[in-house]
Tab-separated table of C-alpha atoms in Angstrom:
chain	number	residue	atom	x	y	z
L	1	UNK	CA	-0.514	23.598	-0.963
L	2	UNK	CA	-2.692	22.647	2.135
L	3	UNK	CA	-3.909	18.674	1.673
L	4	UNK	CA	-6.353	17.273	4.278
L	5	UNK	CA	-6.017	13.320	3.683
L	6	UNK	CA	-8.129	10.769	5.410
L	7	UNK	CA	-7.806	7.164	4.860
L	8	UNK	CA	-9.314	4.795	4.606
L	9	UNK	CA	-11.816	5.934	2.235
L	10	UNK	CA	-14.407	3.636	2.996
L	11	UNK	CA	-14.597	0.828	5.567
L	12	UNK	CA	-16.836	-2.045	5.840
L	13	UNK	CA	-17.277	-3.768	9.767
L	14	UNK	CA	-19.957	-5.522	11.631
L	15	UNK	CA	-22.026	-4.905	13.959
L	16	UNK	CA	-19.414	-5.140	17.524
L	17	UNK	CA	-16.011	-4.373	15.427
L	18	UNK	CA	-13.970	-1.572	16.801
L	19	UNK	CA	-12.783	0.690	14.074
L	20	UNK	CA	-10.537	3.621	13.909
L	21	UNK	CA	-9.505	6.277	10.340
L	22	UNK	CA	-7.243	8.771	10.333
L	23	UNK	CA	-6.935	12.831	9.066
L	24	UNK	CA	-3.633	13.647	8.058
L	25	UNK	CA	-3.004	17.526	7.714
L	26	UNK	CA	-0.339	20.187	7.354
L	27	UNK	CA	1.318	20.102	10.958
L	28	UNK	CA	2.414	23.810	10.239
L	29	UNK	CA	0.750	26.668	11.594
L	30	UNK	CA	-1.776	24.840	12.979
L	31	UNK	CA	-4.671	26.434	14.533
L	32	UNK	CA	-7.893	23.864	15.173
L	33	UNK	CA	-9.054	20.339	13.520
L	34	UNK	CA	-12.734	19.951	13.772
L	35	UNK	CA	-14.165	16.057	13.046
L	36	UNK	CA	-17.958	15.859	11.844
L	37	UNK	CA	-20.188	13.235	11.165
L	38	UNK	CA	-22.529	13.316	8.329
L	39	UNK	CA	-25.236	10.874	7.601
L	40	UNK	CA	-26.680	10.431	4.047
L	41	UNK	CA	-29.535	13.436	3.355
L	42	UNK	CA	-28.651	14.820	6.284
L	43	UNK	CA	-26.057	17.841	7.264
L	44	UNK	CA	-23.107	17.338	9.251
L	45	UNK	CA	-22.848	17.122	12.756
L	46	UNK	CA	-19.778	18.532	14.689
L	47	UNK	CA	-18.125	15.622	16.973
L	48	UNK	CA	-15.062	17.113	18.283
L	49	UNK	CA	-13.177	20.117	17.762
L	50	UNK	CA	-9.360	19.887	18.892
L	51	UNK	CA	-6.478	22.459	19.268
L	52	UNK	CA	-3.650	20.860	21.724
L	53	UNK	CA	-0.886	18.410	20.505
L	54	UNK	CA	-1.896	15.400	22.476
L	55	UNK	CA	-5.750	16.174	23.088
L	56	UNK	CA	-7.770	13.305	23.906
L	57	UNK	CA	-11.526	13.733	22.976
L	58	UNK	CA	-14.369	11.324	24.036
L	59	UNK	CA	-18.618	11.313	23.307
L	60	UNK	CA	-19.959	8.217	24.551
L	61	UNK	CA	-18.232	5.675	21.713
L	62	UNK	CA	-16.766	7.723	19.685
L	63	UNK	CA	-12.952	9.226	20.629
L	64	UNK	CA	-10.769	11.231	18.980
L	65	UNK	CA	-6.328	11.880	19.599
L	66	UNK	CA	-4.303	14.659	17.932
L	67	UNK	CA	-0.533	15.048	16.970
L	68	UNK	CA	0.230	17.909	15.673
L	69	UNK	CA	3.651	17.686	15.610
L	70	UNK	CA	3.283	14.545	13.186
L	71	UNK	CA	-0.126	16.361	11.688
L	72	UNK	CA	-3.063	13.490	11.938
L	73	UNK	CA	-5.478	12.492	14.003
L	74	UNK	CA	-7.333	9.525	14.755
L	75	UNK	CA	-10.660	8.615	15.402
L	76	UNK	CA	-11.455	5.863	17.198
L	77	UNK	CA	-15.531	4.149	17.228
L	78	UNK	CA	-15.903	1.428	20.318
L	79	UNK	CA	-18.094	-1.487	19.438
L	80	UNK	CA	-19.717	0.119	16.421
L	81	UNK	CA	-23.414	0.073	15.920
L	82	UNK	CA	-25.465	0.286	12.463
L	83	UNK	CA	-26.417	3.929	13.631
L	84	UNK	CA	-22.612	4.778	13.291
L	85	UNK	CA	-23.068	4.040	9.381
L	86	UNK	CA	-22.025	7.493	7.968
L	87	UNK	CA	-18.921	9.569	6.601
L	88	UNK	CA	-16.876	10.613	8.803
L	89	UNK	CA	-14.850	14.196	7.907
L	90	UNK	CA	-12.000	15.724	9.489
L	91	UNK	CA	-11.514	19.935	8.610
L	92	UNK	CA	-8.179	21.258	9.283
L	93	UNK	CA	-8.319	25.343	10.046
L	94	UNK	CA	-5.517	27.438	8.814
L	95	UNK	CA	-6.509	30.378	10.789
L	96	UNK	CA	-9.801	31.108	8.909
L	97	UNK	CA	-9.688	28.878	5.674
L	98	UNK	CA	-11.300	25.687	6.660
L	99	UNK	CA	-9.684	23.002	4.642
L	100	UNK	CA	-12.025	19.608	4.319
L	101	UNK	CA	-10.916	15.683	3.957
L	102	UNK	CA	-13.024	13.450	1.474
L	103	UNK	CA	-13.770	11.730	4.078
L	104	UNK	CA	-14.188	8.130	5.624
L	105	UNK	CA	-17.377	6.554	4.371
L	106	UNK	CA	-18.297	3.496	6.981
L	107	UNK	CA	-20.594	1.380	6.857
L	108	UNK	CA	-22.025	-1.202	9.670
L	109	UNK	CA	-23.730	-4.407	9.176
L	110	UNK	CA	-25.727	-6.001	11.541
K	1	UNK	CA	-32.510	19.685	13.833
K	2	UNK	CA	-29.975	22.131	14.258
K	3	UNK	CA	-31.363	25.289	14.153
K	4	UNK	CA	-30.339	26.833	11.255
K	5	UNK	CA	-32.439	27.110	8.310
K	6	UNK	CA	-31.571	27.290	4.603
K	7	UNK	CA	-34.186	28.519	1.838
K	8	UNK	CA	-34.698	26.927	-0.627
K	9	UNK	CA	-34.725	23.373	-0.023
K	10	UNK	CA	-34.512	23.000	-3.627
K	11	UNK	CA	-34.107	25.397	-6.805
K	12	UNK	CA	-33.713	24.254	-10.443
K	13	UNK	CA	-32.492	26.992	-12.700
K	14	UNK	CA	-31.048	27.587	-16.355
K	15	UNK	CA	-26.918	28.181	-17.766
K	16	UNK	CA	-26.640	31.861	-17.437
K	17	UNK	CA	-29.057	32.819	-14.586
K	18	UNK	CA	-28.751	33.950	-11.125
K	19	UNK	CA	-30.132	32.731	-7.819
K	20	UNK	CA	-29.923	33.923	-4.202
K	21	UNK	CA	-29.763	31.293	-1.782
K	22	UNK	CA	-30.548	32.141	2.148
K	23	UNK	CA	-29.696	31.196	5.500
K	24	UNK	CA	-30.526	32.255	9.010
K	25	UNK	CA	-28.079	31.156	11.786
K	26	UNK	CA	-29.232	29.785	15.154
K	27	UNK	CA	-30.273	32.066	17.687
K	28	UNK	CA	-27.655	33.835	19.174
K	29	UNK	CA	-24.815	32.713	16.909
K	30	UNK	CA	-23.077	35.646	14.865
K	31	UNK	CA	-21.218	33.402	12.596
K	32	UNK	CA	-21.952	32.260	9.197
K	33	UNK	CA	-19.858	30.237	7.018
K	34	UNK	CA	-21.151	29.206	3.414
K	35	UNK	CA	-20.189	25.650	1.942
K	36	UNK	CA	-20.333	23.820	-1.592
K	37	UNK	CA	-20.570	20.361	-2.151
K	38	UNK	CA	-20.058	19.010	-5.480
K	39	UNK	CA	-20.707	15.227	-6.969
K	40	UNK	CA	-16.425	15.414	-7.523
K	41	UNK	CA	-15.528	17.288	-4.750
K	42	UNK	CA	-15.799	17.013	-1.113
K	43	UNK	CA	-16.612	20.140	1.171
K	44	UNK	CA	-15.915	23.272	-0.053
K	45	UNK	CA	-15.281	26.523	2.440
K	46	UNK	CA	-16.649	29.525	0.333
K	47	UNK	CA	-17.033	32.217	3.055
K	48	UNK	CA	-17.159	33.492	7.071
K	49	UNK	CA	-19.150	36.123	7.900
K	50	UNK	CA	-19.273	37.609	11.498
K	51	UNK	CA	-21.891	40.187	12.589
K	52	UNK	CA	-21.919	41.364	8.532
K	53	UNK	CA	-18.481	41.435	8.004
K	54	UNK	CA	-16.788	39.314	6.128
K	55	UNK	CA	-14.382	37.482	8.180
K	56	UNK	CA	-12.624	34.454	5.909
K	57	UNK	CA	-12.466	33.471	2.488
K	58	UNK	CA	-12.162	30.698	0.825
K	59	UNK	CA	-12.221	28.838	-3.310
K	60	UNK	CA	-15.106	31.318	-3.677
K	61	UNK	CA	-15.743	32.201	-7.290
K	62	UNK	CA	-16.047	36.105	-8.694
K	63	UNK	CA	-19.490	35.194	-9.605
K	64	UNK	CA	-20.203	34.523	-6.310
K	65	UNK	CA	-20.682	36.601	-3.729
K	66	UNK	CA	-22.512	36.467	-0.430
K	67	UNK	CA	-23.353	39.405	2.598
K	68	UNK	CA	-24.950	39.001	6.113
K	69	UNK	CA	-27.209	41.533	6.997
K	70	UNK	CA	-28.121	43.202	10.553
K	71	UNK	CA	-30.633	40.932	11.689
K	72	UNK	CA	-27.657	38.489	10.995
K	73	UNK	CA	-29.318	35.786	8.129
K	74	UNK	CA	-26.710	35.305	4.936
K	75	UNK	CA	-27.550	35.478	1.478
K	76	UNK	CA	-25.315	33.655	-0.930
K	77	UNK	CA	-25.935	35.076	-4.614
K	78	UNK	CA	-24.932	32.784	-7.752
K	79	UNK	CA	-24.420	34.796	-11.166
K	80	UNK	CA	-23.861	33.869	-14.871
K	81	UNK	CA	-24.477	30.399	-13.687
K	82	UNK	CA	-22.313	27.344	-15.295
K	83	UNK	CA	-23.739	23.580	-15.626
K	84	UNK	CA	-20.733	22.541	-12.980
K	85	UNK	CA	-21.826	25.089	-10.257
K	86	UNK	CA	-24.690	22.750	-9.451
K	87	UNK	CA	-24.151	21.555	-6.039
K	88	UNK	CA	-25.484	21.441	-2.183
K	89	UNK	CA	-24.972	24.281	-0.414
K	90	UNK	CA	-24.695	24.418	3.034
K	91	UNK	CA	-24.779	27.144	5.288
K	92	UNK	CA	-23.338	26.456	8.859
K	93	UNK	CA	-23.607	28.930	12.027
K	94	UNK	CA	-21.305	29.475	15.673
K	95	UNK	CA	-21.285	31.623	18.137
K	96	UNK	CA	-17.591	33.180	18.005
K	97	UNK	CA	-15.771	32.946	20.752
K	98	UNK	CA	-12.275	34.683	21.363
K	99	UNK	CA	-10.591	32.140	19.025
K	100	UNK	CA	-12.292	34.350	16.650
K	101	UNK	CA	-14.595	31.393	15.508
K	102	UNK	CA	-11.750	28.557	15.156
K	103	UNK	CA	-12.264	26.574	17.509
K	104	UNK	CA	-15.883	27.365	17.877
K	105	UNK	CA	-18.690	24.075	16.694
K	106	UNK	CA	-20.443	25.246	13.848
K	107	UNK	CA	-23.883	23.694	13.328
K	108	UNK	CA	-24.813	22.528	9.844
K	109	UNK	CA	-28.262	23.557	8.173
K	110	UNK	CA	-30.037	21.175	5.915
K	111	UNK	CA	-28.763	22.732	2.965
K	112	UNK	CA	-30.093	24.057	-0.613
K	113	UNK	CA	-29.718	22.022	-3.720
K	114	UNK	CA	-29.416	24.090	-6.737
K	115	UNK	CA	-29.782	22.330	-9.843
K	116	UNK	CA	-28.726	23.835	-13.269
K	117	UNK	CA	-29.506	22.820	-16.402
């Protein structure tokens, strides 16, 4: 049975914290893993999508690392700002079937 | 804005009914892919659809069913509907590539909330 896991679930920092959550996935047949972010009453919003054991992904802040040998992934936020408040999902594709995490729900004080 | 639309924004309907909900993908993208979200669950893959055929299925229910026509917009159509289908559904849209649309971004629209009582 495919499981997408991402931990934590939720995460609390402040303003200036560097955080980082992981996806953990089925590291057989692997084909793509594709991280989003999705603000409240909004859609999501594709951040990365990564295919290569060892692929290193960066937007401005925000980067992303891949194993899929060990099946996860991390992403990594630099310095994180109140705008970064939103989930945060990881979707593992199995050659078609796009499998979802429940995401990691963060939150940023100022 | 992503640009890819989703009509309606909202619908509100009774146990039993049935309801089309519709999407049309950005410009240029031949892709569709249909998602639930429920208050339990997280994101749900229902269907691909590539240039009206359907490409990749996923926990889609027999009640459900969905096409893509020519001009390449998606219908998803709801039958004998059940308190616990009530959800937002989200359509989402690429341009497929040679990875035959895995590795491709898809690009969310706002969604449809369907409400049923």
């Amino acid at each position: 049975i495919l499981n997408v896991e991402q931990s934590p679930q939720s995460l609390h920092v402040q303003e200036g914290d560097s955080t980082n959550f992981t996806c953990s996935f089925p590291s057989s047949n692997f084909y793509a893993l594709h991280w989003y972010r999705w603000e409240t009453a909004k859609s999501p919003e594709a951040l990365f999508v990564m295919t290569l054991n060892g692929d290193e992904k960066k937007k401005g802040r925000i980067s992303a690392t891949l194993n899929t040998k060990e099946g996860y992934s991390y992403l990594y936020i630099k310095g994180s700002q109140p705008e970064d408040s939103a989930t945060y999902l990881c979707s593992y594709n199995q050659g078609g079937k796009l499998i979802f995490g429940q995401g990691t729900e963060l939150s940023v004080k100022p | 804005d992503s640009g890819v639309t989703q009509t309606p924004k909202h619908l509100i309907t009774a146990t039993g009914q049935r309801v089309t909900l519709r999407c049309s993908p950005r410009s240029g993208d031949l892709s569709v892919y249909w998602y639930q979200q429920s208050l339990d669950q997280g994101l749900q893959f229902l269907i691909q659809y590539y240039n009206g055929e359907e490409r990749a299925k996923g926990n889609i229910l027999e009640r459900f069913s969905a096409q893509q026509f020519p001009d390449l917009h998606s219908e998803l159509n709801l039958s004998s509907l059940e308190l616990g289908d009530s959800a937002l559904y989200f359509c989402a849209s690429s341009v497929v590539s040679t990875s035959g649309g895995i590795t491709d971004t898809q690009y969310f629209g706002p969604g449809t909330r369907l409400t049923v009582l």
